[in-house]
Amino acid sequence: MHLKGAALIAVLLGLLFIPGFSALATSVDRMAITNLEGFPGKTIEQEITLEGTDPGERSGFWYTYYKKTAGDNDRMDITSWITIEPKDFTIKQGETKAFTITVKIPRSAGEGLWGATSSAAGQEGHSAERRTYIVFKDAQDEGNVYSGLLIPISVNVLKSPNQLAPMINFVMSNIMTVGLAIIIVVLLAILLLKKKK
């Protein structure tokens, strides 16, 4: 009997975090922000929107969260890279509010996936692969019963581009023109040297 009661409580608690479930008083337009791409030292910005669905006004806030799991390496916790603005909010029924998520990739970040163990972490049924989250929580004004949602976030850090790549690409795409220019310069130099003699 205890097992059935515990299972029922677990299911009911789980339903609080299912998107679109009527117990959620604030809805969100994105359930995952995974596989963002950027170079070391660069900044990524994403927008996320909340909509008030509760008859009363609700007050809340955003924060970052790392789900520590045995065997994790330092690539799993990217909470220090992330800020959400504005952090605090109030929202009324029918009102939508946009928030900016800023991810600053450190210059020292190595190539590859950060914040999750798999690129599939944003998909349904892959919660075990998620490590870093942004979270919003809110409650009715002057209330202390919060509801909210964990939204997984991950970044695919790309290999730093070669600084000479634009010049190399220009030369390769204009090889004939560059070759002719070099020949003309050499011929002019020969003519000038002959005139001086």
mmCIF file with all atom_site columns, C-alpha atoms in Angstrom:
data_model
loop_
_atom_site.group_PDB
_atom_site.id
_atom_site.type_symbol
_atom_site.label_atom_id
_atom_site.label_alt_id
_atom_site.label_comp_id
_atom_site.label_asym_id
_atom_site.label_entity_id
_atom_site.label_seq_id
_atom_site.pdbx_PDB_ins_code
_atom_site.Cartn_x
_atom_site.Cartn_y
_atom_site.Cartn_z
_atom_site.occupancy
_atom_site.B_iso_or_equiv
_atom_site.pdbx_formal_charge
_atom_site.auth_seq_id
_atom_site.auth_comp_id
_atom_site.auth_asym_id
_atom_site.auth_atom_id
_atom_site.pdbx_PDB_model_num
ATOM 1   C CA . MET A 1 1   ? 0.000  0.000  0.000   1.00 0.00 ? 1   MET A CA 1
ATOM 2   C CA . HIS A 1 2   ? 2.895  2.336  0.797   1.00 0.00 ? 2   HIS A CA 1
ATOM 3   C CA . LEU A 1 3   ? 4.333  1.769  -2.689  1.00 0.00 ? 3   LEU A CA 1
ATOM 4   C CA . LYS A 1 4   ? 1.071  2.750  -4.395  1.00 0.00 ? 4   LYS A CA 1
ATOM 5   C CA . GLY A 1 5   ? 0.817  5.908  -2.284  1.00 0.00 ? 5   GLY A CA 1
ATOM 6   C CA . ALA A 1 6   ? 4.432  6.855  -3.003  1.00 0.00 ? 6   ALA A CA 1
ATOM 7   C CA . ALA A 1 7   ? 3.948  6.214  -6.729  1.00 0.00 ? 7   ALA A CA 1
ATOM 8   C CA . LEU A 1 8   ? 0.815  8.391  -6.784  1.00 0.00 ? 8   LEU A CA 1
ATOM 9   C CA . ILE A 1 9   ? 2.631  11.241 -5.025  1.00 0.00 ? 9   ILE A CA 1
ATOM 10  C CA . ALA A 1 10  ? 5.580  10.929 -7.451  1.00 0.00 ? 10  ALA A CA 1
ATOM 11  C CA . VAL A 1 11  ? 3.231  11.078 -10.460 1.00 0.00 ? 11  VAL A CA 1
ATOM 12  C CA . LEU A 1 12  ? 1.403  14.122 -9.089  1.00 0.00 ? 12  LEU A CA 1
ATOM 13  C CA . LEU A 1 13  ? 4.674  15.924 -8.358  1.00 0.00 ? 13  LEU A CA 1
ATOM 14  C CA . GLY A 1 14  ? 5.950  15.028 -11.830 1.00 0.00 ? 14  GLY A CA 1
ATOM 15  C CA . LEU A 1 15  ? 2.851  16.527 -13.433 1.00 0.00 ? 15  LEU A CA 1
ATOM 16  C CA . LEU A 1 16  ? 3.764  19.916 -11.957 1.00 0.00 ? 16  LEU A CA 1
ATOM 17  C CA . PHE A 1 17  ? 6.726  20.014 -14.343 1.00 0.00 ? 17  PHE A CA 1
ATOM 18  C CA . ILE A 1 18  ? 4.962  18.828 -17.516 1.00 0.00 ? 18  ILE A CA 1
ATOM 19  C CA . PRO A 1 19  ? 4.678  21.673 -20.072 1.00 0.00 ? 19  PRO A CA 1
ATOM 20  C CA . GLY A 1 20  ? 1.172  22.886 -20.720 1.00 0.00 ? 20  GLY A CA 1
ATOM 21  C CA . PHE A 1 21  ? -0.243 21.136 -17.656 1.00 0.00 ? 21  PHE A CA 1
ATOM 22  C CA . SER A 1 22  ? -3.060 23.177 -16.120 1.00 0.00 ? 22  SER A CA 1
ATOM 23  C CA . ALA A 1 23  ? -1.305 23.389 -12.730 1.00 0.00 ? 23  ALA A CA 1
ATOM 24  C CA . LEU A 1 24  ? 1.373  25.585 -14.292 1.00 0.00 ? 24  LEU A CA 1
ATOM 25  C CA . ALA A 1 25  ? 0.299  29.184 -13.813 1.00 0.00 ? 25  ALA A CA 1
ATOM 26  C CA . THR A 1 26  ? 2.907  30.570 -16.231 1.00 0.00 ? 26  THR A CA 1
ATOM 27  C CA . SER A 1 27  ? 3.690  29.032 -19.611 1.00 0.00 ? 27  SER A CA 1
ATOM 28  C CA . VAL A 1 28  ? 6.973  29.207 -21.505 1.00 0.00 ? 28  VAL A CA 1
ATOM 29  C CA . ASP A 1 29  ? 7.551  29.192 -25.279 1.00 0.00 ? 29  ASP A CA 1
ATOM 30  C CA . ARG A 1 30  ? 10.659 26.941 -25.277 1.00 0.00 ? 30  ARG A CA 1
ATOM 31  C CA . MET A 1 31  ? 11.156 23.651 -23.481 1.00 0.00 ? 31  MET A CA 1
ATOM 32  C CA . ALA A 1 32  ? 14.883 23.326 -24.294 1.00 0.00 ? 32  ALA A CA 1
ATOM 33  C CA . ILE A 1 33  ? 17.718 25.580 -25.413 1.00 0.00 ? 33  ILE A CA 1
ATOM 34  C CA . THR A 1 34  ? 20.252 22.982 -26.446 1.00 0.00 ? 34  THR A CA 1
ATOM 35  C CA . ASN A 1 35  ? 23.049 22.700 -29.003 1.00 0.00 ? 35  ASN A CA 1
ATOM 36  C CA . LEU A 1 36  ? 23.687 26.438 -29.254 1.00 0.00 ? 36  LEU A CA 1
ATOM 37  C CA . GLU A 1 37  ? 26.851 27.056 -31.290 1.00 0.00 ? 37  GLU A CA 1
ATOM 38  C CA . GLY A 1 38  ? 29.663 29.539 -30.795 1.00 0.00 ? 38  GLY A CA 1
ATOM 39  C CA . PHE A 1 39  ? 33.410 30.088 -30.793 1.00 0.00 ? 39  PHE A CA 1
ATOM 40  C CA . PRO A 1 40  ? 35.576 30.446 -27.665 1.00 0.00 ? 40  PRO A CA 1
ATOM 41  C CA . GLY A 1 41  ? 35.449 34.034 -26.359 1.00 0.00 ? 41  GLY A CA 1
ATOM 42  C CA . LYS A 1 42  ? 32.171 34.799 -28.150 1.00 0.00 ? 42  LYS A CA 1
ATOM 43  C CA . THR A 1 43  ? 28.704 35.595 -26.771 1.00 0.00 ? 43  THR A CA 1
ATOM 44  C CA . ILE A 1 44  ? 25.412 33.947 -27.758 1.00 0.00 ? 44  ILE A CA 1
ATOM 45  C CA . GLU A 1 45  ? 22.041 35.601 -27.092 1.00 0.00 ? 45  GLU A CA 1
ATOM 46  C CA . GLN A 1 46  ? 18.680 33.823 -27.134 1.00 0.00 ? 46  GLN A CA 1
ATOM 47  C CA . GLU A 1 47  ? 15.194 35.033 -26.283 1.00 0.00 ? 47  GLU A CA 1
ATOM 48  C CA . ILE A 1 48  ? 12.641 33.171 -24.192 1.00 0.00 ? 48  ILE A CA 1
ATOM 49  C CA . THR A 1 49  ? 9.060  34.258 -23.472 1.00 0.00 ? 49  THR A CA 1
ATOM 50  C CA . LEU A 1 50  ? 6.753  33.654 -20.529 1.00 0.00 ? 50  LEU A CA 1
ATOM 51  C CA . GLU A 1 51  ? 2.972  34.057 -20.648 1.00 0.00 ? 51  GLU A CA 1
ATOM 52  C CA . GLY A 1 52  ? 0.750  34.561 -17.614 1.00 0.00 ? 52  GLY A CA 1
ATOM 53  C CA . THR A 1 53  ? -2.122 32.060 -17.506 1.00 0.00 ? 53  THR A CA 1
ATOM 54  C CA . ASP A 1 54  ? -3.215 32.523 -13.879 1.00 0.00 ? 54  ASP A CA 1
ATOM 55  C CA . PRO A 1 55  ? -6.074 34.949 -13.023 1.00 0.00 ? 55  PRO A CA 1
ATOM 56  C CA . GLY A 1 56  ? -3.893 36.723 -10.426 1.00 0.00 ? 56  GLY A CA 1
ATOM 57  C CA . GLU A 1 57  ? -0.580 38.515 -10.745 1.00 0.00 ? 57  GLU A CA 1
ATOM 58  C CA . ARG A 1 58  ? 2.472  36.337 -10.160 1.00 0.00 ? 58  ARG A CA 1
ATOM 59  C CA . SER A 1 59  ? 5.996  37.289 -9.117  1.00 0.00 ? 59  SER A CA 1
ATOM 60  C CA . GLY A 1 60  ? 9.015  35.210 -9.951  1.00 0.00 ? 60  GLY A CA 1
ATOM 61  C CA . PHE A 1 61  ? 12.663 34.971 -10.846 1.00 0.00 ? 61  PHE A CA 1
ATOM 62  C CA . TRP A 1 62  ? 15.162 33.138 -13.068 1.00 0.00 ? 62  TRP A CA 1
ATOM 63  C CA . TYR A 1 63  ? 18.272 31.276 -11.989 1.00 0.00 ? 63  TYR A CA 1
ATOM 64  C CA . THR A 1 64  ? 20.725 28.685 -13.314 1.00 0.00 ? 64  THR A CA 1
ATOM 65  C CA . TYR A 1 65  ? 21.049 25.151 -11.995 1.00 0.00 ? 65  TYR A CA 1
ATOM 66  C CA . TYR A 1 66  ? 23.569 22.344 -12.400 1.00 0.00 ? 66  TYR A CA 1
ATOM 67  C CA . LYS A 1 67  ? 22.415 18.761 -11.813 1.00 0.00 ? 67  LYS A CA 1
ATOM 68  C CA . LYS A 1 68  ? 25.563 17.120 -10.458 1.00 0.00 ? 68  LYS A CA 1
ATOM 69  C CA . THR A 1 69  ? 25.893 13.473 -11.415 1.00 0.00 ? 69  THR A CA 1
ATOM 70  C CA . ALA A 1 70  ? 28.619 10.983 -10.506 1.00 0.00 ? 70  ALA A CA 1
ATOM 71  C CA . GLY A 1 71  ? 31.303 10.828 -13.180 1.00 0.00 ? 71  GLY A CA 1
ATOM 72  C CA . ASP A 1 72  ? 30.655 14.329 -14.570 1.00 0.00 ? 72  ASP A CA 1
ATOM 73  C CA . ASN A 1 73  ? 33.606 16.311 -15.899 1.00 0.00 ? 73  ASN A CA 1
ATOM 74  C CA . ASP A 1 74  ? 34.061 20.097 -15.894 1.00 0.00 ? 74  ASP A CA 1
ATOM 75  C CA . ARG A 1 75  ? 32.179 20.423 -19.215 1.00 0.00 ? 75  ARG A CA 1
ATOM 76  C CA . MET A 1 76  ? 28.824 19.681 -17.575 1.00 0.00 ? 76  MET A CA 1
ATOM 77  C CA . ASP A 1 77  ? 28.482 22.805 -15.386 1.00 0.00 ? 77  ASP A CA 1
ATOM 78  C CA . ILE A 1 78  ? 28.183 25.946 -17.543 1.00 0.00 ? 78  ILE A CA 1
ATOM 79  C CA . THR A 1 79  ? 26.055 27.925 -15.082 1.00 0.00 ? 79  THR A CA 1
ATOM 80  C CA . SER A 1 80  ? 28.820 30.562 -14.777 1.00 0.00 ? 80  SER A CA 1
ATOM 81  C CA . TRP A 1 81  ? 28.515 31.275 -18.524 1.00 0.00 ? 81  TRP A CA 1
ATOM 82  C CA . ILE A 1 82  ? 24.805 32.168 -18.338 1.00 0.00 ? 82  ILE A CA 1
ATOM 83  C CA . THR A 1 83  ? 22.851 35.277 -17.340 1.00 0.00 ? 83  THR A CA 1
ATOM 84  C CA . ILE A 1 84  ? 19.131 35.958 -17.787 1.00 0.00 ? 84  ILE A CA 1
ATOM 85  C CA . GLU A 1 85  ? 17.763 39.505 -17.991 1.00 0.00 ? 85  GLU A CA 1
ATOM 86  C CA . PRO A 1 86  ? 15.622 40.663 -16.408 1.00 0.00 ? 86  PRO A CA 1
ATOM 87  C CA . LYS A 1 87  ? 16.172 38.210 -13.572 1.00 0.00 ? 87  LYS A CA 1
ATOM 88  C CA . ASP A 1 88  ? 13.028 39.124 -11.588 1.00 0.00 ? 88  ASP A CA 1
ATOM 89  C CA . PHE A 1 89  ? 9.538  39.552 -13.026 1.00 0.00 ? 89  PHE A CA 1
ATOM 90  C CA . THR A 1 90  ? 5.851  40.017 -12.341 1.00 0.00 ? 90  THR A CA 1
ATOM 91  C CA . ILE A 1 91  ? 3.300  38.747 -14.841 1.00 0.00 ? 91  ILE A CA 1
ATOM 92  C CA . LYS A 1 92  ? -0.489 38.953 -15.191 1.00 0.00 ? 92  LYS A CA 1
ATOM 93  C CA . GLN A 1 93  ? -2.963 36.724 -17.014 1.00 0.00 ? 93  GLN A CA 1
ATOM 94  C CA . GLY A 1 94  ? -2.675 37.149 -20.800 1.00 0.00 ? 94  GLY A CA 1
ATOM 95  C CA . GLU A 1 95  ? 0.559  39.138 -20.498 1.00 0.00 ? 95  GLU A CA 1
ATOM 96  C CA . THR A 1 96  ? 3.737  37.984 -22.250 1.00 0.00 ? 96  THR A CA 1
ATOM 97  C CA . LYS A 1 97  ? 7.242  38.942 -21.221 1.00 0.00 ? 97  LYS A CA 1
ATOM 98  C CA . ALA A 1 98  ? 10.471 38.365 -23.128 1.00 0.00 ? 98  ALA A CA 1
ATOM 99  C CA . PHE A 1 99  ? 13.771 37.589 -21.435 1.00 0.00 ? 99  PHE A CA 1
ATOM 100 C CA . THR A 1 100 ? 17.291 37.572 -22.871 1.00 0.00 ? 100 THR A CA 1
ATOM 101 C CA . ILE A 1 101 ? 19.550 34.616 -22.157 1.00 0.00 ? 101 ILE A CA 1
ATOM 102 C CA . THR A 1 102 ? 23.209 35.551 -22.601 1.00 0.00 ? 102 THR A CA 1
ATOM 103 C CA . VAL A 1 103 ? 25.833 32.807 -22.847 1.00 0.00 ? 103 VAL A CA 1
ATOM 104 C CA . LYS A 1 104 ? 29.453 34.026 -22.688 1.00 0.00 ? 104 LYS A CA 1
ATOM 105 C CA . ILE A 1 105 ? 31.761 31.251 -23.857 1.00 0.00 ? 105 ILE A CA 1
ATOM 106 C CA . PRO A 1 106 ? 35.152 31.499 -22.108 1.00 0.00 ? 106 PRO A CA 1
ATOM 107 C CA . ARG A 1 107 ? 38.221 31.860 -24.339 1.00 0.00 ? 107 ARG A CA 1
ATOM 108 C CA . SER A 1 108 ? 39.635 28.745 -22.669 1.00 0.00 ? 108 SER A CA 1
ATOM 109 C CA . ALA A 1 109 ? 36.640 26.538 -23.598 1.00 0.00 ? 109 ALA A CA 1
ATOM 110 C CA . GLY A 1 110 ? 37.679 23.519 -25.637 1.00 0.00 ? 110 GLY A CA 1
ATOM 111 C CA . GLU A 1 111 ? 35.897 22.325 -28.745 1.00 0.00 ? 111 GLU A CA 1
ATOM 112 C CA . GLY A 1 112 ? 32.827 20.117 -28.234 1.00 0.00 ? 112 GLY A CA 1
ATOM 113 C CA . LEU A 1 113 ? 29.582 19.871 -26.274 1.00 0.00 ? 113 LEU A CA 1
ATOM 114 C CA . TRP A 1 114 ? 29.217 21.641 -22.906 1.00 0.00 ? 114 TRP A CA 1
ATOM 115 C CA . GLY A 1 115 ? 26.293 21.483 -20.439 1.00 0.00 ? 115 GLY A CA 1
ATOM 116 C CA . ALA A 1 116 ? 24.999 18.046 -21.485 1.00 0.00 ? 116 ALA A CA 1
ATOM 117 C CA . THR A 1 117 ? 26.343 14.562 -22.162 1.00 0.00 ? 117 THR A CA 1
ATOM 118 C CA . SER A 1 118 ? 24.636 14.268 -25.558 1.00 0.00 ? 118 SER A CA 1
ATOM 119 C CA . SER A 1 119 ? 23.331 16.485 -28.357 1.00 0.00 ? 119 SER A CA 1
ATOM 120 C CA . ALA A 1 120 ? 19.979 14.704 -27.886 1.00 0.00 ? 120 ALA A CA 1
ATOM 121 C CA . ALA A 1 121 ? 19.574 16.161 -24.358 1.00 0.00 ? 121 ALA A CA 1
ATOM 122 C CA . GLY A 1 122 ? 16.848 18.568 -25.478 1.00 0.00 ? 122 GLY A CA 1
ATOM 123 C CA . GLN A 1 123 ? 14.642 15.786 -26.799 1.00 0.00 ? 123 GLN A CA 1
ATOM 124 C CA . GLU A 1 124 ? 11.832 14.161 -24.857 1.00 0.00 ? 124 GLU A CA 1
ATOM 125 C CA . GLY A 1 125 ? 12.986 11.107 -22.939 1.00 0.00 ? 125 GLY A CA 1
ATOM 126 C CA . HIS A 1 126 ? 16.612 12.252 -22.674 1.00 0.00 ? 126 HIS A CA 1
ATOM 127 C CA . SER A 1 127 ? 16.515 13.918 -19.252 1.00 0.00 ? 127 SER A CA 1
ATOM 128 C CA . ALA A 1 128 ? 19.387 11.750 -17.965 1.00 0.00 ? 128 ALA A CA 1
ATOM 129 C CA . GLU A 1 129 ? 21.706 13.494 -20.460 1.00 0.00 ? 129 GLU A CA 1
ATOM 130 C CA . ARG A 1 130 ? 20.905 17.004 -19.181 1.00 0.00 ? 130 ARG A CA 1
ATOM 131 C CA . ARG A 1 131 ? 23.178 18.761 -16.688 1.00 0.00 ? 131 ARG A CA 1
ATOM 132 C CA . THR A 1 132 ? 22.845 22.560 -16.930 1.00 0.00 ? 132 THR A CA 1
ATOM 133 C CA . TYR A 1 133 ? 19.464 24.280 -16.746 1.00 0.00 ? 133 TYR A CA 1
ATOM 134 C CA . ILE A 1 134 ? 17.883 27.689 -16.613 1.00 0.00 ? 134 ILE A CA 1
ATOM 135 C CA . VAL A 1 135 ? 14.934 27.712 -14.230 1.00 0.00 ? 135 VAL A CA 1
ATOM 136 C CA . PHE A 1 136 ? 12.019 30.036 -13.646 1.00 0.00 ? 136 PHE A CA 1
ATOM 137 C CA . LYS A 1 137 ? 9.917  29.938 -10.499 1.00 0.00 ? 137 LYS A CA 1
ATOM 138 C CA . ASP A 1 138 ? 6.932  32.104 -9.657  1.00 0.00 ? 138 ASP A CA 1
ATOM 139 C CA . ALA A 1 139 ? 4.119  32.364 -7.128  1.00 0.00 ? 139 ALA A CA 1
ATOM 140 C CA . GLN A 1 140 ? 0.933  34.367 -6.652  1.00 0.00 ? 140 GLN A CA 1
ATOM 141 C CA . ASP A 1 141 ? 1.678  37.771 -5.154  1.00 0.00 ? 141 ASP A CA 1
ATOM 142 C CA . GLU A 1 142 ? 2.516  37.432 -1.478  1.00 0.00 ? 142 GLU A CA 1
ATOM 143 C CA . GLY A 1 143 ? 2.285  33.653 -1.823  1.00 0.00 ? 143 GLY A CA 1
ATOM 144 C CA . ASN A 1 144 ? 4.974  31.156 -0.944  1.00 0.00 ? 144 ASN A CA 1
ATOM 145 C CA . VAL A 1 145 ? 3.914  28.190 -3.094  1.00 0.00 ? 145 VAL A CA 1
ATOM 146 C CA . TYR A 1 146 ? 6.143  28.325 -6.168  1.00 0.00 ? 146 TYR A CA 1
ATOM 147 C CA . SER A 1 147 ? 5.706  26.556 -9.483  1.00 0.00 ? 147 SER A CA 1
ATOM 148 C CA . GLY A 1 148 ? 8.237  26.570 -12.275 1.00 0.00 ? 148 GLY A CA 1
ATOM 149 C CA . LEU A 1 149 ? 10.165 24.674 -14.887 1.00 0.00 ? 149 LEU A CA 1
ATOM 150 C CA . LEU A 1 150 ? 13.715 23.459 -15.528 1.00 0.00 ? 150 LEU A CA 1
ATOM 151 C CA . ILE A 1 151 ? 14.810 24.199 -19.107 1.00 0.00 ? 151 ILE A CA 1
ATOM 152 C CA . PRO A 1 152 ? 17.957 22.360 -20.289 1.00 0.00 ? 152 PRO A CA 1
ATOM 153 C CA . ILE A 1 153 ? 20.665 24.420 -21.975 1.00 0.00 ? 153 ILE A CA 1
ATOM 154 C CA . SER A 1 154 ? 23.837 23.272 -23.735 1.00 0.00 ? 154 SER A CA 1
ATOM 155 C CA . VAL A 1 155 ? 26.482 24.764 -26.019 1.00 0.00 ? 155 VAL A CA 1
ATOM 156 C CA . ASN A 1 156 ? 28.502 23.204 -28.817 1.00 0.00 ? 156 ASN A CA 1
ATOM 157 C CA . VAL A 1 157 ? 31.812 25.098 -28.774 1.00 0.00 ? 157 VAL A CA 1
ATOM 158 C CA . LEU A 1 158 ? 33.226 25.252 -32.289 1.00 0.00 ? 158 LEU A CA 1
ATOM 159 C CA . LYS A 1 159 ? 36.886 25.034 -33.262 1.00 0.00 ? 159 LYS A CA 1
ATOM 160 C CA . SER A 1 160 ? 38.494 28.481 -33.274 1.00 0.00 ? 160 SER A CA 1
ATOM 161 C CA . PRO A 1 161 ? 38.631 29.795 -36.826 1.00 0.00 ? 161 PRO A CA 1
ATOM 162 C CA . ASN A 1 162 ? 42.027 30.297 -38.486 1.00 0.00 ? 162 ASN A CA 1
ATOM 163 C CA . GLN A 1 163 ? 42.779 34.043 -38.445 1.00 0.00 ? 163 GLN A CA 1
ATOM 164 C CA . LEU A 1 164 ? 44.441 33.745 -41.875 1.00 0.00 ? 164 LEU A CA 1
ATOM 165 C CA . ALA A 1 165 ? 41.464 31.915 -43.410 1.00 0.00 ? 165 ALA A CA 1
ATOM 166 C CA . PRO A 1 166 ? 39.884 35.020 -45.024 1.00 0.00 ? 166 PRO A CA 1
ATOM 167 C CA . MET A 1 167 ? 43.196 35.942 -46.692 1.00 0.00 ? 167 MET A CA 1
ATOM 168 C CA . ILE A 1 168 ? 43.806 32.365 -47.854 1.00 0.00 ? 168 ILE A CA 1
ATOM 169 C CA . ASN A 1 169 ? 40.256 32.139 -49.234 1.00 0.00 ? 169 ASN A CA 1
ATOM 170 C CA . PHE A 1 170 ? 40.705 35.442 -51.095 1.00 0.00 ? 170 PHE A CA 1
ATOM 171 C CA . VAL A 1 171 ? 43.984 34.310 -52.671 1.00 0.00 ? 171 VAL A CA 1
ATOM 172 C CA . MET A 1 172 ? 42.552 30.910 -53.650 1.00 0.00 ? 172 MET A CA 1
ATOM 173 C CA . SER A 1 173 ? 39.412 32.381 -55.212 1.00 0.00 ? 173 SER A CA 1
ATOM 174 C CA . ASN A 1 174 ? 41.441 35.002 -57.101 1.00 0.00 ? 174 ASN A CA 1
ATOM 175 C CA . ILE A 1 175 ? 44.510 32.910 -57.966 1.00 0.00 ? 175 ILE A CA 1
ATOM 176 C CA . MET A 1 176 ? 44.572 33.978 -61.630 1.00 0.00 ? 176 MET A CA 1
ATOM 177 C CA . THR A 1 177 ? 44.343 37.670 -60.779 1.00 0.00 ? 177 THR A CA 1
ATOM 178 C CA . VAL A 1 178 ? 46.983 37.361 -58.060 1.00 0.00 ? 178 VAL A CA 1
ATOM 179 C CA . GLY A 1 179 ? 49.275 35.401 -60.410 1.00 0.00 ? 179 GLY A CA 1
ATOM 180 C CA . LEU A 1 180 ? 48.951 38.009 -63.169 1.00 0.00 ? 180 LEU A CA 1
ATOM 181 C CA . ALA A 1 181 ? 49.574 40.817 -60.672 1.00 0.00 ? 181 ALA A CA 1
ATOM 182 C CA . ILE A 1 182 ? 52.799 39.126 -59.510 1.00 0.00 ? 182 ILE A CA 1
ATOM 183 C CA . ILE A 1 183 ? 53.989 38.662 -63.137 1.00 0.00 ? 183 ILE A CA 1
ATOM 184 C CA . ILE A 1 184 ? 53.261 42.328 -63.934 1.00 0.00 ? 184 ILE A CA 1
ATOM 185 C CA . VAL A 1 185 ? 55.159 43.509 -60.834 1.00 0.00 ? 185 VAL A CA 1
ATOM 186 C CA . VAL A 1 186 ? 58.173 41.308 -61.743 1.00 0.00 ? 186 VAL A CA 1
ATOM 187 C CA . LEU A 1 187 ? 58.186 42.573 -65.380 1.00 0.00 ? 187 LEU A CA 1
ATOM 188 C CA . LEU A 1 188 ? 57.953 46.204 -64.230 1.00 0.00 ? 188 LEU A CA 1
ATOM 189 C CA . ALA A 1 189 ? 60.834 45.648 -61.807 1.00 0.00 ? 189 ALA A CA 1
ATOM 190 C CA . ILE A 1 190 ? 62.968 44.165 -64.636 1.00 0.00 ? 190 ILE A CA 1
ATOM 191 C CA . LEU A 1 191 ? 62.159 47.117 -66.937 1.00 0.00 ? 191 LEU A CA 1
ATOM 192 C CA . LEU A 1 192 ? 63.040 49.646 -64.223 1.00 0.00 ? 192 LEU A CA 1
ATOM 193 C CA . LEU A 1 193 ? 66.343 47.894 -63.522 1.00 0.00 ? 193 LEU A CA 1
ATOM 194 C CA . LYS A 1 194 ? 67.232 47.909 -67.270 1.00 0.00 ? 194 LYS A CA 1
ATOM 195 C CA . LYS A 1 195 ? 66.423 51.641 -67.567 1.00 0.00 ? 195 LYS A CA 1
ATOM 196 C CA . LYS A 1 196 ? 68.709 52.448 -64.623 1.00 0.00 ? 196 LYS A CA 1
ATOM 197 C CA . LYS A 1 197 ? 71.622 50.657 -66.329 1.00 0.00 ? 197 LYS A CA 1
#
